[in-house]
Coordinates of C-alpha atoms and ligand atoms in Angstrom, one line a residue:
M1182 CA -161.6 73.2 42.3
S1183 CA -165.4 73.4 41.9
D1184 CA -167.5 73.4 45.1
T1185 CA -169.3 70.2 44.0
E1186 CA -166.2 68.1 43.3
H1187 CA -165.1 65.7 46.0
P1188 CA -161.4 65.4 45.8
A1189 CA -159.6 62.3 47.2
V1190 CA -158.5 63.9 50.4
I1191 CA -160.4 67.0 51.6
D1192 CA -159.6 69.2 54.4
A1193 CA -162.4 68.5 56.8
V1194 CA -165.5 66.4 57.3
V1195 CA -168.0 68.0 59.6
V1196 CA -170.5 65.6 61.1
G1197 CA -173.9 67.3 61.7
A1198 CA -175.6 70.4 60.1
G1199 CA -177.1 71.9 63.2
L1200 CA -176.0 75.2 64.7
A1201 CA -172.5 73.9 65.4
G1202 CA -171.9 72.2 62.1
L1203 CA -173.2 75.1 60.0
Y1204 CA -171.0 77.6 61.8
Q1205 CA -168.0 75.2 61.5
L1206 CA -168.6 74.9 57.8
Y1207 CA -168.9 78.7 57.4
R1208 CA -165.6 79.3 59.2
L1209 CA -163.6 76.7 57.4
R1210 CA -165.0 77.8 54.0
E1211 CA -164.0 81.3 54.9
R1212 CA -160.4 80.0 55.1
G1213 CA -160.9 78.3 51.7
A1214 CA -160.9 74.8 53.1
R1215 CA -162.5 72.0 51.2
V1216 CA -165.2 70.7 53.6
R1217 CA -168.1 68.3 53.5
V1218 CA -170.8 68.2 56.0
L1219 CA -172.6 64.9 56.5
E1220 CA -176.0 65.2 58.1
A1221 CA -178.4 62.4 59.1
G1222 CA -181.5 64.6 58.7
D1223 CA -183.0 65.8 55.4
D1224 CA -182.4 69.4 56.3
V1225 CA -180.3 71.7 58.4
G1226 CA -181.3 72.4 62.0
G1227 CA -180.0 69.6 64.3
T1228 CA -181.9 69.8 67.5
W1229 CA -184.5 72.2 65.9
Y1230 CA -185.0 69.8 63.0
W1231 CA -185.7 66.8 65.2
N1232 CA -187.5 68.2 68.2
R1233 CA -190.7 69.4 66.7
Y1234 CA -193.1 68.2 69.4
P1235 CA -196.0 70.5 70.4
G1236 CA -194.6 73.4 72.5
A1237 CA -191.0 72.9 71.6
R1238 CA -189.3 76.2 72.3
C1239 CA -185.9 77.4 73.3
D1240 CA -185.6 78.4 76.9
I1241 CA -182.8 80.9 76.4
E1242 CA -183.8 84.2 75.0
S1243 CA -183.7 84.4 71.2
M1244 CA -181.6 87.5 71.1
A1245 CA -178.9 85.6 73.1
Y1246 CA -179.5 82.2 71.6
S1247 CA -178.5 83.1 68.1
Y1248 CA -175.3 83.5 66.1
S1249 CA -173.1 86.6 66.7
F1250 CA -170.5 86.0 64.0
S1251 CA -172.2 88.2 61.4
S1252 CA -173.5 91.6 62.4
E1253 CA -175.5 91.8 59.2
L1254 CA -177.3 88.6 60.1
E1255 CA -177.8 89.9 63.7
Q1256 CA -179.2 93.1 62.4
E1257 CA -181.5 91.8 59.7
W1258 CA -183.1 88.9 61.5
E1259 CA -186.2 89.9 63.6
W1260 CA -187.2 87.5 66.4
S1261 CA -190.9 87.5 67.0
E1262 CA -190.8 86.2 70.6
R1263 CA -188.7 86.5 73.6
Y1264 CA -188.3 82.7 73.5
A1265 CA -188.5 81.5 70.0
G1266 CA -190.5 78.4 69.2
Q1267 CA -189.1 75.5 67.1
P1268 CA -190.6 76.6 63.8
E1269 CA -189.1 80.0 64.0
L1270 CA -185.7 78.6 65.1
L1271 CA -185.7 76.2 62.2
R1272 CA -186.6 79.1 59.8
Y1273 CA -183.7 81.0 61.2
I1274 CA -181.2 78.2 60.8
R1275 CA -182.5 77.6 57.2
H1276 CA -182.0 81.3 56.5
V1277 CA -178.4 81.1 57.7
A1278 CA -177.7 78.1 55.5
D1279 CA -179.2 79.9 52.5
R1280 CA -177.8 83.4 53.2
F1281 CA -174.2 82.1 53.5
G1282 CA -174.5 79.5 50.6
L1283 CA -173.8 76.6 52.9
R1284 CA -176.2 73.9 51.5
R1285 CA -174.1 72.9 48.6
H1286 CA -171.4 71.5 50.9
I1287 CA -173.9 69.4 52.9
T1288 CA -174.9 65.8 52.1
F1289 CA -178.3 65.2 53.8
G1290 CA -179.9 61.9 54.8
T1291 CA -176.4 60.5 55.6
S1292 CA -175.2 59.1 58.9
V1293 CA -171.6 58.5 59.7
T1294 CA -171.1 55.0 61.0
R1295 CA -167.3 54.7 61.3
A1296 CA -164.2 56.9 61.3
V1297 CA -160.7 55.5 61.1
Y1298 CA -157.4 57.4 61.6
D1299 CA -154.4 56.6 59.5
S1300 CA -151.2 57.6 61.3
R1301 CA -149.1 57.2 58.2
T1302 CA -151.0 59.9 56.3
H1303 CA -152.5 61.9 59.2
T1304 CA -156.0 61.5 57.7
W1305 CA -159.3 60.2 58.8
T1306 CA -161.5 58.0 56.6
V1307 CA -165.1 58.4 57.4
T1308 CA -167.7 55.8 56.3
T1309 CA -171.4 56.6 55.9
D1310 CA -174.5 54.4 56.2
G1311 CA -174.7 54.5 52.4
G1312 CA -171.2 52.9 52.2
E1313 CA -169.4 56.0 51.0
E1314 CA -165.9 56.7 52.2
V1315 CA -164.6 60.2 52.6
T1316 CA -161.0 60.9 53.6
A1317 CA -160.1 64.2 55.3
R1318 CA -157.3 65.7 57.3
F1319 CA -159.7 66.7 60.1
V1320 CA -163.0 65.5 61.4
V1321 CA -165.2 67.8 63.4
M1322 CA -167.9 66.1 65.4
A1323 CA -170.8 68.6 65.5
T1324 CA -173.2 65.9 66.6
G1325 CA -174.9 67.7 69.5
C1326 CA -175.1 67.0 73.2
L1327 CA -178.8 66.0 73.2
S1328 CA -179.3 64.3 69.8
R1329 CA -179.5 60.6 70.5
A1330 CA -183.0 60.0 71.7
S1331 CA -183.4 57.5 74.6
V1332 CA -186.3 55.1 74.2
P1333 CA -186.6 53.2 77.5
D1334 CA -186.8 49.5 77.3
L1335 CA -190.5 49.4 78.5
P1336 CA -192.1 45.9 78.6
G1337 CA -194.9 45.7 76.1
L1338 CA -193.7 48.6 73.9
D1339 CA -194.3 46.4 70.9
D1340 CA -197.8 45.3 72.1
Y1341 CA -199.2 48.8 72.2
R1342 CA -201.5 49.3 69.1
G1343 CA -201.5 53.1 68.9
P1344 CA -198.7 55.5 67.8
V1345 CA -195.6 55.9 70.1
L1346 CA -194.0 59.3 69.5
H1347 CA -190.7 60.4 71.0
T1348 CA -190.4 64.1 71.5
G1349 CA -186.8 64.0 70.1
R1350 CA -187.9 62.3 67.0
W1351 CA -191.3 63.9 66.4
P1352 CA -193.0 63.2 63.0
H1353 CA -192.7 65.9 60.3
E1354 CA -196.3 65.6 59.4
E1355 CA -199.0 67.3 61.6
V1356 CA -200.0 65.2 64.7
D1357 CA -203.5 66.0 65.6
F1358 CA -204.6 65.0 69.1
T1359 CA -208.1 66.5 68.8
G1360 CA -210.5 64.2 70.6
R1361 CA -207.7 61.7 71.5
R1362 CA -206.6 60.3 74.8
V1363 CA -202.9 60.9 75.2
A1364 CA -200.4 59.3 77.6
V1365 CA -197.2 61.3 78.2
I1366 CA -194.3 59.5 79.9
G1367 CA -191.6 61.8 81.2
T1368 CA -191.6 65.2 82.9
G1369 CA -188.3 66.8 81.9
S1370 CA -188.0 70.0 79.8
S1371 CA -189.6 68.3 76.8
G1372 CA -192.6 66.9 78.6
I1373 CA -193.1 70.0 80.6
Q1374 CA -193.2 72.1 77.4
A1375 CA -195.4 69.6 75.5
I1376 CA -198.0 68.7 78.2
P1377 CA -199.8 72.1 78.3
V1378 CA -200.0 72.3 74.5
I1379 CA -201.2 68.7 74.1
A1380 CA -203.8 69.4 76.9
G1381 CA -205.0 72.3 74.8
Q1382 CA -205.9 69.8 72.0
A1383 CA -206.5 66.4 73.4
A1384 CA -209.7 65.0 75.0
E1385 CA -207.7 63.5 77.9
V1386 CA -204.1 63.6 79.0
T1387 CA -202.5 61.3 81.5
V1388 CA -199.0 62.3 82.6
F1389 CA -196.8 59.5 84.0
Q1390 CA -194.3 61.2 86.3
R1391 CA -191.4 59.3 87.8
T1392 CA -189.4 62.3 89.1
P1393 CA -191.0 65.8 89.4
N1394 CA -188.8 68.6 88.2
F1395 CA -188.3 72.2 89.2
S1396 CA -190.0 74.4 86.5
F1397 CA -190.4 78.1 86.4
P1398 CA -192.7 80.3 84.3
A1399 CA -191.0 81.4 81.1
R1400 CA -193.1 84.6 80.8
N1401 CA -192.7 84.4 77.1
R1402 CA -194.0 87.4 75.1
P1403 CA -193.6 89.0 71.7
I1404 CA -190.5 91.1 71.1
G1405 CA -191.5 94.6 70.0
R1406 CA -189.6 96.5 67.3
R1407 CA -188.5 99.0 69.8
E1408 CA -187.1 96.4 72.2
S1409 CA -185.3 94.6 69.3
A1410 CA -183.9 97.9 68.0
E1411 CA -182.6 98.8 71.5
R1412 CA -180.8 95.5 71.8
K1413 CA -179.4 95.7 68.3
A1414 CA -178.0 99.1 68.9
N1415 CA -175.7 97.5 71.6
Y1416 CA -175.5 94.0 70.3
A1417 CA -171.7 93.7 70.4
E1418 CA -171.5 94.8 74.0
F1419 CA -174.4 92.5 75.0
R1420 CA -172.6 89.5 73.4
A1421 CA -169.3 90.4 74.9
W1422 CA -170.9 90.5 78.4
L1423 CA -172.6 87.1 77.8
R1424 CA -169.3 85.5 76.8
A1425 CA -167.8 86.6 80.2
T1426 CA -170.6 85.4 82.4
P1427 CA -170.8 81.9 84.0
V1428 CA -173.3 80.4 81.6
G1429 CA -173.8 82.9 78.8
I1430 CA -177.5 83.6 79.7
P1431 CA -178.8 87.1 80.3
R1432 CA -179.5 87.1 84.0
P1433 CA -178.0 88.9 87.1
L1434 CA -174.8 87.8 88.6
P1435 CA -175.4 87.5 92.4
E1436 CA -172.7 88.7 94.8
R1437 CA -174.3 87.4 98.0
G1438 CA -175.2 84.1 99.6
A1439 CA -178.8 83.2 100.5
L1440 CA -177.9 83.2 104.2
E1441 CA -176.3 86.6 104.2
V1442 CA -179.6 88.4 103.8
T1443 CA -182.8 88.6 105.8
A1444 CA -185.7 86.3 105.1
R1445 CA -187.7 89.2 103.5
E1446 CA -184.8 90.1 101.2
R1447 CA -184.4 86.4 100.2
E1448 CA -188.1 86.1 99.4
A1449 CA -188.0 89.3 97.3
A1450 CA -185.0 87.9 95.3
Y1451 CA -186.7 84.6 94.6
Q1452 CA -190.0 86.4 93.7
S1453 CA -188.1 88.7 91.4
A1454 CA -186.5 85.7 89.6
W1455 CA -189.8 83.9 89.4
D1456 CA -191.4 87.0 87.8
A1457 CA -188.5 87.5 85.4
G1458 CA -188.8 84.1 83.7
V1459 CA -185.2 83.4 83.1
L1460 CA -183.6 79.9 82.9
G1461 CA -181.9 79.1 86.2
G1462 CA -183.0 82.5 87.6
I1463 CA -184.0 81.2 91.0
Q1464 CA -180.7 79.4 91.6
A1465 CA -178.9 82.4 90.3
S1466 CA -180.6 84.6 92.9
F1467 CA -177.7 83.9 95.3
N1468 CA -174.2 82.7 94.7
D1469 CA -174.3 79.7 97.0
T1470 CA -177.5 77.9 95.8
L1471 CA -175.5 75.1 94.1
T1472 CA -172.8 74.8 96.8
N1473 CA -174.7 75.1 100.1
R1474 CA -177.5 72.7 100.9
Q1475 CA -179.2 75.0 103.3
A1476 CA -179.3 77.8 100.8
N1477 CA -180.6 75.4 98.2
D1478 CA -183.3 74.1 100.5
L1479 CA -184.6 77.7 100.9
A1480 CA -184.8 78.2 97.1
A1481 CA -186.4 74.8 96.6
E1482 CA -189.0 75.4 99.3
F1483 CA -189.9 78.7 97.6
V1484 CA -190.7 76.9 94.4
R1485 CA -192.6 74.1 96.2
A1486 CA -194.8 76.8 97.8
K1487 CA -195.5 78.2 94.4
I1488 CA -196.5 74.8 93.1
R1489 CA -198.9 74.3 96.1
Q1490 CA -200.4 77.7 95.4
I1491 CA -201.0 77.0 91.7
V1492 CA -202.3 73.5 91.8
D1493 CA -205.7 73.1 93.3
D1494 CA -205.7 69.5 94.3
P1495 CA -203.4 69.1 97.3
E1496 CA -202.5 65.5 96.4
T1497 CA -201.5 66.4 92.9
A1498 CA -199.6 69.4 94.1
A1499 CA -197.7 67.3 96.6
A1500 CA -196.8 64.8 93.8
L1501 CA -195.6 67.6 91.6
C1502 CA -193.3 69.0 94.3
P1503 CA -189.7 68.0 93.6
T1504 CA -187.8 66.5 96.6
G1505 CA -184.8 64.3 97.0
F1506 CA -182.4 66.3 94.9
P1507 CA -181.1 69.9 95.2
L1508 CA -182.8 72.6 93.0
G1509 CA -180.7 73.2 89.8
T1510 CA -178.8 69.9 89.9
K1511 CA -181.1 68.4 87.4
R1512 CA -181.6 70.7 84.4
P1513 CA -184.3 73.2 85.4
C1514 CA -187.2 73.8 83.1
L1515 CA -189.0 76.9 81.8
D1516 CA -192.7 76.4 81.1
T1517 CA -195.9 78.1 80.0
D1518 CA -198.8 77.1 82.3
Y1519 CA -197.3 73.7 83.2
Y1520 CA -198.5 73.4 86.8
A1521 CA -201.9 75.1 86.1
T1522 CA -202.5 72.5 83.4
F1523 CA -203.1 70.0 86.2
N1524 CA -206.2 72.0 87.3
L1525 CA -207.9 71.1 84.0
P1526 CA -210.6 68.4 84.4
H1527 CA -209.2 66.3 81.5
V1528 CA -205.6 66.2 82.8
R1529 CA -204.4 63.7 85.4
L1530 CA -201.1 63.0 87.0
V1531 CA -200.0 59.4 87.7
D1532 CA -197.2 59.3 90.3
L1533 CA -195.0 56.4 89.3
R1534 CA -193.1 56.6 92.6
R1535 CA -196.4 55.4 94.3
S1536 CA -197.5 53.0 91.6
P1537 CA -194.6 52.2 89.2
L1538 CA -195.0 51.6 85.5
V1539 CA -195.4 47.9 84.8
S1540 CA -195.7 47.8 81.0
L1541 CA -197.4 49.1 77.9
T1542 CA -200.4 47.0 76.9
E1543 CA -202.3 46.8 73.7
R1544 CA -204.5 49.7 74.8
G1545 CA -202.4 51.9 76.9
V1546 CA -200.1 52.0 80.0
R1547 CA -200.3 49.8 83.0
T1548 CA -198.9 50.7 86.4
T1549 CA -199.1 48.7 89.6
G1550 CA -202.3 50.6 90.4
A1551 CA -204.3 50.6 87.1
E1552 CA -204.4 50.4 83.4
Y1553 CA -204.8 53.7 81.6
E1554 CA -206.1 53.5 78.0
A1555 CA -204.6 55.9 75.5
D1556 CA -204.9 56.6 71.8
A1557 CA -201.3 57.7 71.6
V1558 CA -198.2 57.5 73.8
V1559 CA -195.7 60.3 73.9
L1560 CA -192.3 59.4 75.2
A1561 CA -190.7 62.5 76.6
T1562 CA -187.9 60.3 78.0
G1563 CA -184.8 62.3 77.0
F1564 CA -181.5 61.5 75.4
D1565 CA -178.2 59.6 75.8
A1566 CA -176.7 62.9 76.5
M1567 CA -173.3 64.3 75.6
T1568 CA -171.5 61.0 74.7
G1569 CA -174.4 59.1 73.0
A1570 CA -174.0 60.6 69.5
L1571 CA -170.2 60.2 69.6
R1572 CA -170.3 56.7 70.9
A1573 CA -172.8 55.7 68.2
V1574 CA -170.0 56.1 65.6
D1575 CA -167.3 53.5 65.6
I1576 CA -164.3 55.8 66.0
R1577 CA -160.9 54.3 65.7
G1578 CA -157.8 56.4 66.5
R1579 CA -154.1 55.6 66.6
D1580 CA -153.3 51.9 66.3
G1581 CA -157.0 51.1 65.8
A1582 CA -157.9 52.1 69.4
A1583 CA -161.7 52.4 69.8
L1584 CA -163.1 55.6 71.3
N1585 CA -165.8 53.5 73.0
E1586 CA -163.2 51.5 74.8
V1587 CA -161.1 54.5 75.8
W1588 CA -164.3 56.1 77.1
A1589 CA -165.6 52.9 78.7
A1590 CA -165.4 54.5 82.2
G1591 CA -166.6 57.9 81.0
P1592 CA -165.4 60.5 78.5
R1593 CA -161.7 61.5 78.5
N1594 CA -160.2 64.4 76.6
H1595 CA -158.4 67.7 76.9
L1596 CA -160.5 70.8 77.2
G1597 CA -163.5 68.8 75.9
L1598 CA -162.0 69.2 72.4
L1599 CA -159.6 66.4 71.6
T1600 CA -159.0 62.9 73.0
A1601 CA -155.5 61.6 73.3
G1602 CA -154.8 59.0 70.6
F1603 CA -157.5 60.4 68.3
P1604 CA -155.6 63.2 66.6
N1605 CA -157.3 65.8 64.4
L1606 CA -160.8 64.8 65.6
F1607 CA -162.5 67.7 67.3
T1608 CA -165.7 67.7 69.3
V1609 CA -167.8 70.8 69.3
T1610 CA -169.3 71.3 72.8
G1611 CA -168.0 67.9 73.7
P1612 CA -168.2 66.3 77.2
L1613 CA -165.9 68.0 79.8
S1614 CA -166.6 71.4 78.2
P1615 CA -169.2 73.9 79.4
S1616 CA -171.6 72.7 76.7
V1617 CA -175.0 71.9 78.3
L1618 CA -174.4 74.1 81.3
S1619 CA -174.2 77.2 79.0
N1620 CA -176.0 79.0 76.3
M1621 CA -175.1 76.6 73.5
L1622 CA -174.6 79.3 70.9
I1623 CA -171.9 80.9 73.1
S1624 CA -170.1 77.6 73.5
I1625 CA -170.6 76.6 69.9
E1626 CA -169.1 79.8 68.5
Q1627 CA -166.2 79.7 71.0
H1628 CA -165.3 76.0 70.1
V1629 CA -165.7 76.5 66.4
D1630 CA -163.5 79.6 66.5
W1631 CA -160.9 77.8 68.5
I1632 CA -160.9 74.7 66.2
T1633 CA -160.7 76.9 63.1
D1634 CA -157.8 78.8 64.5
C1635 CA -156.1 75.6 65.5
I1636 CA -156.5 74.1 62.0
G1637 CA -155.3 77.4 60.6
H1638 CA -152.3 77.4 62.9
L1639 CA -151.3 73.9 61.8
G1640 CA -151.7 74.9 58.1
D1641 CA -149.7 78.1 58.6
H1642 CA -146.8 76.2 60.3
G1643 CA -146.8 73.2 57.9
L1644 CA -148.1 70.9 60.6
T1645 CA -150.5 68.1 59.9
E1646 CA -151.4 66.6 63.3
I1647 CA -152.6 67.7 66.7
D1648 CA -153.1 65.2 69.5
A1649 CA -153.8 65.8 73.2
T1650 CA -151.1 64.6 75.6
V1651 CA -152.2 61.9 78.1
E1652 CA -150.8 64.1 81.0
A1653 CA -152.9 67.2 80.0
Q1654 CA -155.9 65.0 79.4
D1655 CA -155.6 63.3 82.8
A1656 CA -155.2 66.7 84.5
W1657 CA -158.3 68.1 82.6
V1658 CA -160.5 65.1 83.5
R1659 CA -159.4 65.5 87.2
H1660 CA -160.1 69.3 87.1
V1661 CA -163.6 68.8 85.7
A1662 CA -164.4 66.2 88.3
E1663 CA -163.0 68.4 91.1
L1664 CA -165.2 71.3 90.1
A1665 CA -168.2 69.1 90.2
A1666 CA -167.3 67.6 93.5
G1667 CA -167.3 71.1 95.0
T1668 CA -171.0 71.5 94.2
L1669 CA -174.3 69.9 94.9
Y1670 CA -174.6 68.6 91.3
P1671 CA -173.4 65.0 92.1
E1672 CA -176.3 64.6 94.5
A1673 CA -178.8 64.3 91.7
A1674 CA -179.2 61.2 89.5
S1675 CA -179.2 63.5 86.4
W1676 CA -178.4 63.0 82.7
Y1677 CA -175.5 65.4 83.4
Q1678 CA -173.8 62.4 84.9
G1679 CA -175.3 59.7 82.7
A1680 CA -177.7 58.4 85.3
N1681 CA -180.7 58.2 82.9
I1682 CA -179.1 55.5 80.8
P1683 CA -178.8 52.0 82.3
G1684 CA -175.2 50.9 82.5
K1685 CA -173.7 54.3 81.5
P1686 CA -170.8 55.3 83.8
R1687 CA -171.6 57.9 86.3
V1688 CA -169.3 60.8 85.4
F1689 CA -170.2 64.4 85.7
M1690 CA -169.7 65.5 82.1
P1691 CA -170.2 69.3 81.8
Y1692 CA -167.3 71.6 82.9
L1693 CA -168.5 73.8 85.7
G1694 CA -166.0 76.6 85.7
G1695 CA -168.1 78.9 83.5
V1696 CA -167.9 80.0 79.9
G1697 CA -165.7 83.0 80.7
A1698 CA -163.0 81.1 82.6
Y1699 CA -163.2 78.3 80.1
R1700 CA -162.6 80.6 77.1
E1701 CA -159.6 82.2 78.9
E1702 CA -158.1 78.7 79.5
C1703 CA -158.6 77.7 75.8
D1704 CA -157.2 80.9 74.6
A1705 CA -154.2 80.6 76.9
V1706 CA -153.5 77.1 75.7
A1707 CA -153.5 78.3 72.1
A1708 CA -151.4 81.3 72.9
A1709 CA -148.8 79.0 74.5
G1710 CA -148.4 77.1 71.3
Y1711 CA -151.2 74.6 72.1
R1712 CA -149.9 73.6 75.5
G1713 CA -151.0 70.1 76.5
F1714 CA -151.1 69.0 72.8
T1715 CA -148.5 67.5 70.6
L1716 CA -148.2 69.1 67.1
S1717 CA -146.4 67.3 64.4
R1718 CA -146.0 67.0 60.6
L1719 CA -145.6 64.4 58.0
P1720 CA -142.3 64.8 56.1
D1721 CA -143.9 65.3 52.7
A1722 CA -147.0 67.2 53.9
H1723 CA -148.5 70.1 51.9
P1724 CA -151.2 71.5 54.2
T1725 CA -153.8 73.7 52.6
A1726 CA -156.4 74.6 55.2
Ligands
NAP638 P1 -185.0 64.5 80.4 O1 -184.8 65.8 81.1 O2 -184.0 63.4 80.5 O3 -186.4 63.9 81.0 C1 -186.8 62.6 80.7 C2 -188.0 62.3 81.5 O4 -188.5 61.0 81.2 C3 -187.7 62.3 83.0 O5 -188.9 62.8 83.7 C4 -187.5 60.9 83.3 O6 -187.8 60.5 84.6 C5 -188.6 60.2 82.4 N1 -188.3 58.9 82.1 C6 -187.2 58.4 81.4 N2 -187.3 57.0 81.3 C7 -188.5 56.7 82.0 C8 -189.1 55.5 82.2 N3 -188.6 54.3 81.9 N4 -190.3 55.5 82.9 C9 -190.8 56.6 83.4 N5 -190.2 57.8 83.1 C10 -189.1 57.8 82.5 O7 -185.3 64.7 78.8 P2 -186.0 65.9 78.1 O8 -187.2 66.4 78.8 O9 -186.1 65.5 76.7 O10 -184.9 67.0 78.2 C11 -183.5 66.7 78.0 C12 -182.7 68.0 77.9 O11 -182.9 68.6 76.6 C13 -183.2 69.1 78.9 O12 -182.7 68.9 80.2 C14 -182.6 70.3 78.2 O13 -181.3 70.5 78.4 C15 -182.9 70.0 76.7 N6 -184.1 70.5 76.3 C16 -184.2 71.9 76.1 C17 -185.3 72.5 75.8 C18 -185.4 73.9 75.6 O14 -184.4 74.6 75.3 N7 -186.5 74.5 75.8 C19 -186.5 71.7 75.6 C20 -186.4 70.3 75.7 C21 -185.2 69.8 76.1 P3 -186.5 60.5 85.7 O15 -186.2 61.9 85.9 O16 -187.1 59.8 86.9 O17 -185.4 59.7 85.0

C-alpha cells in the first residue's frame, strides 16, 4: 500500500503532531503500521508551534529536553543555548519531521471533534472538523497537557478596541510593541518569561498580578562546542540517569531534610540552587521541601529575601513576594531578569489582590483602583490543563458512554494510559501519569514506547482490544490521590488540580511517584501480561500492526 492511500480501516490515528505525536508516528511506522496523524495547526510542533510569545523558552535544559530515540539525531543536532528558545525548538521539531520522513502521514489544519468506538469491530471512527471520518483500530491522543488555552471570562473583553493576544495562541506574524503601552494579565511561567522581553520593546508595561509566583533565575547561556561534545560522549548514560530520577531533570538528588542541617548549610544549599538556575532547584535542595511545611517555609523565605534584594521599591517587592501557598506547589518558573524588570521606570505592577480587576474597557483595563490605558492586552492566563484537550473531543466508548461524563468528577484511568470502557484509546502523558511533573520528553518517550509495545503485543498474539479493568483503574486513581495527599501540593489552588478553571473538579492530576518508579510499574504491568487490563480478540480478526 502506498503511503498516501487512506485505506478503509487503518491501524492508528494519532491526534496531534507535537513532540508526542511525532514520536508515536515514528514508532508505529517503524513497525509498518498504517497511521494517520491529525493536527490542528498548520505545522508540526505542538506547544512550540502555538506558544511563540516574546521570551518563550523551554525551562528544562535542551540537552535533556530532546529526543533520545535516535543517537544519530542526538549527535548531529547542535543546541545553541542551555535553554532553547521557541524558534530553535520549533526548528528542531521540524528537522525531526523531515529527517524521518514523517510529514506525509500528517494532515494539518484538522481538528478532531469526535471519536466513537465500535465494540463489534474493535475500531474507532474519528470525525474531523472538516467532516472527514477515519476508522482505525487504535487512537492515540497526543494532544498535550497544556494545549487548550484558557481565556478568562473578563467583563468588557469585547469592548476593548486594541488587540488581545493570548500567550498560548500567539500570532504567527511579528508583533511589534515598540512605542506601545502593553497590559499583561497573568504572572505564571508564560507571563514571567514574556514580561522582561516585552519591557525591552514597549514604551510602557503594566503587569496585572493576581497571585505572585516563585521564580528563579534561569542563568541561560550559550552551549559551547566543547560542552556539547562532552555531553554527547556520554549521552546514553546521561539519559539513563535522567530516566531513573524523580522528574527527569538534571539536578542533584538530595538525601537530607532541611531541618537536619545547620542554618549556614541550608543557606549555602539554597544559594547554590539559586546560582545553578535549574527548574525546581530550590525545592530539590532538600528532600522534605514538598512534605514538611517548616522546611518549605525556610526555602520560601530564602526566595522572598532575594526578591526584596532585587526589587528597589519595597511596596512592589512586597507585592511580588509569594505567600499563601507552599513553594513548589504551583509550577515554579525560571526567568531571565523578571524581578529586576520592575525596577525599570516604564514598568509597573498592579496588585489585583489589593484592587481587583473589574473589566476591560474600550481603552484598557479597569481595576477597583483605576483605569489603565493600553494599546495591547496580553493574556498570559494559562490553560485548561491536562484534561482540557481531551474533553474538547466528544469521545464515546463502549455502549456510547461519553468520556466527559465518566470524567465528570475528575479524570479516571489506569496508569494514565487507558480509561475503562474506552478500549484501544491511549493518552500520551495523560492525567494521572507523571506528565507535567516531569521532563515531558522523558515521559513522552516512555509512554510512546509502552503504547507501541502494547499494540505490538496485541498484534503478535492475534488480539484486537485492550481495556482497563474498573478495579485496576479505581486502585490507580486512589494511589495517585494518596501520593498527592502525602505532600503539600493540595494546599495550593494550582492548575495541577484544576483550580484555575471555574467549575473544574479539584483533583490532583499528575502522578507524584517519580518517573523512575512509574516506568518500573508500567514495565511490570506489561511483563505480567498487561495486569489490570483485559485483552481480547474478535473471532475473525486479522491484526496487522
Ligand atoms: P499559569 O501558570 O496558569 O498562569 C496563569 C496566570 O494568569 C496566573 O498568574 C493567574 O493568576 C493569571 N490569571 C488567570 N486568570 C486570571 C484572571 N481572570 N484575572 C487575573 N489573572 C488571571 O499559565 P502559564 O503561565 O501559561 O503557564 C502554564 C504552564 O505552562 C506552566 O506552569 C508550565 O508548566 C508551562 N509553561 C512552560 C514554559 C516553559 O517551559 N518555559 C513556559 C510557559 C508555560 P492566579 O495564579 O491567581 O490564578
